[in-house]
Amino acid sequence: MARIKPQTLLLQSKKKKGPSRVSIPTIVLYCAVLGLVMLSMVATYRHWSRRSMEQTSAGLKFEDVGATANTKKYDLPGYAIMNTSKGNIVVELFKDGAPEIVDKFLDLCQKGHFKGMPFHHVIKHYVIQGGESKEFVTTEDWTSKGKLRGQLVTSPKHEAFMLGTSKNKQDSKSFELFITTAPIPDLNDKLIVFGRVIKGEDVVQEIEEVDTDERFQPKSPIGITNVVLKHEI
């Protein structure tokens, strides 16, 4: 067997070199690039995730506001029970026809504003009036208009047993209450109707039968003892 010379072995070993080693700077560069790519992906994910959540929250907030407004309007009491010394008068409130007046009336009811309110003017076949002020029109106007009411065209809003308040007393310190006992179209310019009596018409008629003096003021105290609000009757 022929012997291989040392020079030949050296040449063969040089031809069979193993894989070349990667330098440290190259490894550091690769790691840096990979880190930047990862950071970019994380930032992109967070951006789109936050945007999606904000859009969802905005949509929910809008829906909640609308739902709250609708719920508030729906939950407003639609009826008031006036307790008087003669009995109870049940009134249906015109929430759509006179919303601002109804809101004020409900607010005053919750504050107990009408507890102990007297009916200080009672005119038979015309109107009963309660509130702080004891003047609405002069006595002569009341009687003359009462005589003329049959000659005027009536309005459905101002039929008998309607609940109204004075257009001239719209402040936070006073609130006049009027319950008509006959059609009163001649008071269209003075009254805002915001409800109607649906039960207790006999109580209204009993109140208008009380004895009064020459100024239509009841000789014996009579008025509202309390008001109870109801959603349904």
Tab-separated table of C-alpha atoms in Angstrom:
chain	number	residue	atom	x	y	z
A	1	MET	CA	0.000	0.000	0.000
A	2	ALA	CA	1.420	3.330	-1.068
A	3	ARG	CA	2.053	5.840	1.666
A	4	ILE	CA	0.438	9.320	1.447
A	5	LYS	CA	2.894	12.062	1.746
A	6	PRO	CA	2.383	14.673	4.490
A	7	GLN	CA	2.059	17.476	1.931
A	8	THR	CA	-0.865	15.688	0.286
A	9	LEU	CA	-2.658	15.234	3.624
A	10	LEU	CA	-2.245	18.921	4.355
A	11	LEU	CA	-3.748	19.866	1.002
A	12	GLN	CA	-6.725	17.533	1.525
A	13	SER	CA	-7.442	18.939	4.996
A	14	LYS	CA	-7.543	22.476	3.605
A	15	LYS	CA	-10.113	21.396	0.979
A	16	LYS	CA	-12.418	19.870	3.695
A	17	LYS	CA	-12.838	22.976	5.857
A	18	GLY	CA	-15.911	23.127	8.152
A	19	PRO	CA	-18.502	25.913	8.140
A	20	SER	CA	-17.138	29.384	8.670
A	21	ARG	CA	-17.841	31.069	12.012
A	22	VAL	CA	-20.327	34.080	12.208
A	23	SER	CA	-18.713	37.136	13.661
A	24	ILE	CA	-20.057	38.757	16.835
A	25	PRO	CA	-20.861	42.106	15.133
A	26	THR	CA	-23.036	40.242	12.614
A	27	ILE	CA	-24.967	38.499	15.420
A	28	VAL	CA	-25.543	41.822	17.173
A	29	LEU	CA	-26.823	43.374	13.932
A	30	TYR	CA	-29.245	40.496	13.305
A	31	CYS	CA	-30.581	40.740	16.874
A	32	ALA	CA	-31.093	44.491	16.520
A	33	VAL	CA	-33.035	44.118	13.258
A	34	LEU	CA	-35.170	41.354	14.742
A	35	GLY	CA	-35.900	43.483	17.813
A	36	LEU	CA	-36.977	46.426	15.669
A	37	VAL	CA	-39.305	44.213	13.659
A	38	MET	CA	-40.881	42.834	16.841
A	39	LEU	CA	-41.336	46.322	18.344
A	40	SER	CA	-42.945	47.554	15.128
A	41	MET	CA	-45.429	44.655	15.137
A	42	VAL	CA	-46.336	45.222	18.783
A	43	ALA	CA	-46.862	48.980	18.220
A	44	THR	CA	-49.070	48.324	15.186
A	45	TYR	CA	-51.184	45.819	17.125
A	46	ARG	CA	-51.666	48.212	20.039
A	47	HIS	CA	-52.649	51.073	17.712
A	48	TRP	CA	-55.390	49.165	15.907
A	49	SER	CA	-56.579	47.530	19.111
A	50	ARG	CA	-56.946	50.921	20.857
A	51	ARG	CA	-58.716	52.420	17.839
A	52	SER	CA	-61.194	49.565	17.727
A	53	MET	CA	-61.953	49.944	21.441
A	54	GLU	CA	-62.473	53.709	21.108
A	55	GLN	CA	-64.912	53.253	18.240
A	56	THR	CA	-66.819	50.640	20.192
A	57	SER	CA	-66.922	52.825	23.310
A	58	ALA	CA	-68.127	55.813	21.299
A	59	GLY	CA	-70.928	53.764	19.783
A	60	LEU	CA	-71.978	52.438	23.158
A	61	LYS	CA	-71.889	55.891	24.701
A	62	PHE	CA	-74.127	57.316	21.966
A	63	GLU	CA	-76.602	54.501	22.345
A	64	ASP	CA	-76.635	54.864	26.138
A	65	VAL	CA	-77.335	58.600	25.943
A	66	GLY	CA	-80.224	58.037	23.569
A	67	ALA	CA	-81.563	55.214	25.671
A	68	THR	CA	-81.316	57.344	28.824
A	69	ALA	CA	-83.193	60.234	27.201
A	70	ASN	CA	-85.927	57.938	25.921
A	71	THR	CA	-86.145	56.161	29.265
A	72	LYS	CA	-86.379	59.465	31.116
A	73	LYS	CA	-89.194	60.662	28.889
A	74	TYR	CA	-90.983	57.318	29.139
A	75	ASP	CA	-90.614	57.141	32.941
A	76	LEU	CA	-92.171	60.541	33.653
A	77	PRO	CA	-95.395	60.125	35.627
A	78	GLY	CA	-98.433	60.682	33.454
A	79	TYR	CA	-101.023	61.079	36.194
A	80	ALA	CA	-101.479	63.112	39.350
A	81	ILE	CA	-103.893	62.377	42.185
A	82	MET	CA	-104.856	65.555	44.030
A	83	ASN	CA	-106.031	64.811	47.539
A	84	THR	CA	-108.497	67.454	48.730
A	85	SER	CA	-110.705	67.815	51.767
A	86	LYS	CA	-113.648	66.863	49.518
A	87	GLY	CA	-112.035	63.800	47.948
A	88	ASN	CA	-109.505	62.816	45.278
A	89	ILE	CA	-109.182	64.357	41.823
A	90	VAL	CA	-107.292	62.232	39.276
A	91	VAL	CA	-105.651	64.196	36.469
A	92	GLU	CA	-104.066	62.949	33.246
A	93	LEU	CA	-101.058	65.124	32.340
A	94	PHE	CA	-100.390	66.268	28.767
A	95	LYS	CA	-96.697	65.310	28.629
A	96	ASP	CA	-96.521	65.805	24.856
A	97	GLY	CA	-98.836	68.810	24.574
A	98	ALA	CA	-97.252	70.941	27.325
A	99	PRO	CA	-93.934	69.260	28.259
A	100	GLU	CA	-92.294	72.269	29.926
A	101	ILE	CA	-95.291	73.006	32.144
A	102	VAL	CA	-95.694	69.333	33.036
A	103	ASP	CA	-91.999	69.115	33.961
A	104	LYS	CA	-92.356	72.130	36.243
A	105	PHE	CA	-95.538	70.741	37.780
A	106	LEU	CA	-93.885	67.365	38.465
A	107	ASP	CA	-90.860	69.045	39.983
A	108	LEU	CA	-93.021	71.137	42.309
A	109	CYS	CA	-95.038	68.058	43.276
A	110	GLN	CA	-91.869	66.233	44.299
A	111	LYS	CA	-90.857	69.235	46.397
A	112	GLY	CA	-94.227	69.235	48.179
A	113	HIS	CA	-95.139	72.630	46.753
A	114	PHE	CA	-98.874	71.909	46.519
A	115	LYS	CA	-99.333	70.479	50.017
A	116	GLY	CA	-101.776	72.755	51.817
A	117	MET	CA	-102.437	74.930	48.756
A	118	PRO	CA	-105.892	76.542	49.150
A	119	PHE	CA	-108.487	77.136	46.466
A	120	HIS	CA	-108.852	80.873	46.989
A	121	HIS	CA	-111.330	81.569	44.157
A	122	VAL	CA	-114.345	79.400	43.364
A	123	ILE	CA	-116.816	80.484	40.689
A	124	LYS	CA	-119.701	78.118	40.083
A	125	HIS	CA	-119.993	76.830	36.489
A	126	TYR	CA	-116.722	78.536	35.660
A	127	VAL	CA	-113.438	77.742	37.430
A	128	ILE	CA	-111.757	76.969	40.734
A	129	GLN	CA	-108.350	78.537	41.340
A	130	GLY	CA	-105.510	77.705	43.701
A	131	GLY	CA	-102.023	79.072	44.237
A	132	GLU	CA	-100.026	81.790	45.950
A	133	SER	CA	-101.513	84.757	44.129
A	134	LYS	CA	-105.073	85.689	44.988
A	135	GLU	CA	-105.630	87.829	41.933
A	136	PHE	CA	-106.167	86.610	38.392
A	137	VAL	CA	-108.565	89.163	36.915
A	138	THR	CA	-110.958	91.597	38.551
A	139	THR	CA	-114.238	90.381	39.944
A	140	GLU	CA	-116.123	92.251	37.231
A	141	ASP	CA	-114.121	90.437	34.528
A	142	TRP	CA	-114.916	87.087	36.099
A	143	THR	CA	-118.657	87.670	36.172
A	144	SER	CA	-118.898	89.370	32.759
A	145	LYS	CA	-116.902	86.658	31.051
A	146	GLY	CA	-118.918	84.033	32.845
A	147	LYS	CA	-122.086	85.514	31.358
A	148	LEU	CA	-120.582	85.667	27.876
A	149	ARG	CA	-119.146	82.172	27.789
A	150	GLY	CA	-122.245	80.752	26.068
A	151	GLN	CA	-121.799	83.142	23.137
A	152	LEU	CA	-118.181	82.073	22.391
A	153	VAL	CA	-116.905	79.182	20.313
A	154	THR	CA	-115.481	76.527	22.576
A	155	SER	CA	-112.098	74.902	22.168
A	156	PRO	CA	-111.460	71.212	22.923
A	157	LYS	CA	-108.500	72.274	25.073
A	158	HIS	CA	-110.695	74.435	27.278
A	159	GLU	CA	-113.633	72.212	28.006
A	160	ALA	CA	-114.888	71.513	31.494
A	161	PHE	CA	-112.618	69.697	33.964
A	162	MET	CA	-109.368	70.835	32.341
A	163	LEU	CA	-106.258	71.548	34.422
A	164	GLY	CA	-104.311	74.688	33.564
A	165	THR	CA	-101.981	77.350	34.858
A	166	SER	CA	-101.653	81.068	34.280
A	167	LYS	CA	-99.509	82.255	31.376
A	168	ASN	CA	-98.614	85.332	33.408
A	169	LYS	CA	-97.207	83.426	36.406
A	170	GLN	CA	-94.283	81.474	34.982
A	171	ASP	CA	-91.587	81.860	37.617
A	172	SER	CA	-89.956	79.526	40.096
A	173	LYS	CA	-91.749	81.013	43.114
A	174	SER	CA	-95.374	80.667	42.043
A	175	PHE	CA	-97.569	78.275	40.130
A	176	GLU	CA	-101.269	78.912	39.730
A	177	LEU	CA	-103.661	75.974	39.327
A	178	PHE	CA	-107.003	76.254	37.560
A	179	ILE	CA	-109.629	73.548	37.127
A	180	THR	CA	-112.401	74.563	34.788
A	181	THR	CA	-115.943	73.544	35.639
A	182	ALA	CA	-117.353	74.632	32.259
A	183	PRO	CA	-115.954	75.364	28.773
A	184	ILE	CA	-113.976	78.626	29.022
A	185	PRO	CA	-112.705	79.673	25.583
A	186	ASP	CA	-112.451	83.301	26.741
A	187	LEU	CA	-109.440	82.322	28.896
A	188	ASN	CA	-107.426	80.931	25.978
A	189	ASP	CA	-105.021	83.853	26.174
A	190	LYS	CA	-104.509	83.520	29.915
A	191	LEU	CA	-104.396	79.763	30.583
A	192	ILE	CA	-102.000	77.016	29.555
A	193	VAL	CA	-103.849	73.710	29.723
A	194	PHE	CA	-101.574	70.815	30.724
A	195	GLY	CA	-103.999	68.141	31.912
A	196	ARG	CA	-107.588	67.003	32.307
A	197	VAL	CA	-109.620	65.440	35.086
A	198	ILE	CA	-110.363	61.803	34.294
A	199	LYS	CA	-111.765	60.830	37.683
A	200	GLY	CA	-113.230	62.881	40.485
A	201	GLU	CA	-115.407	65.244	38.456
A	202	ASP	CA	-117.959	64.962	41.265
A	203	VAL	CA	-115.315	66.222	43.699
A	204	VAL	CA	-114.653	69.238	41.464
A	205	GLN	CA	-118.385	69.939	41.331
A	206	GLU	CA	-118.658	69.618	45.104
A	207	ILE	CA	-115.850	72.153	45.525
A	208	GLU	CA	-117.547	74.643	43.219
A	209	GLU	CA	-120.712	74.381	45.335
A	210	VAL	CA	-119.058	75.751	48.483
A	211	ASP	CA	-120.283	79.042	49.870
A	212	THR	CA	-118.265	82.065	48.778
A	213	ASP	CA	-118.269	85.770	49.533
A	214	GLU	CA	-118.841	88.574	47.039
A	215	ARG	CA	-115.253	88.189	45.789
A	216	PHE	CA	-115.747	84.448	45.076
A	217	GLN	CA	-113.506	83.460	47.964
A	218	PRO	CA	-114.626	80.356	49.916
A	219	LYS	CA	-115.986	81.151	53.367
A	220	SER	CA	-114.507	77.892	54.692
A	221	PRO	CA	-110.930	76.810	53.901
A	222	ILE	CA	-110.681	74.214	51.151
A	223	GLY	CA	-107.693	73.134	49.136
A	224	ILE	CA	-105.143	70.490	48.194
A	225	THR	CA	-103.709	68.407	51.020
A	226	ASN	CA	-101.278	66.402	48.888
A	227	VAL	CA	-100.451	65.336	45.336
A	228	VAL	CA	-99.453	61.756	44.456
A	229	LEU	CA	-97.804	61.061	41.102
A	230	LYS	CA	-98.565	57.860	39.199
A	231	HIS	CA	-97.274	56.243	35.998
A	232	GLU	CA	-100.491	54.309	35.484
A	233	ILE	CA	-104.021	54.495	36.818
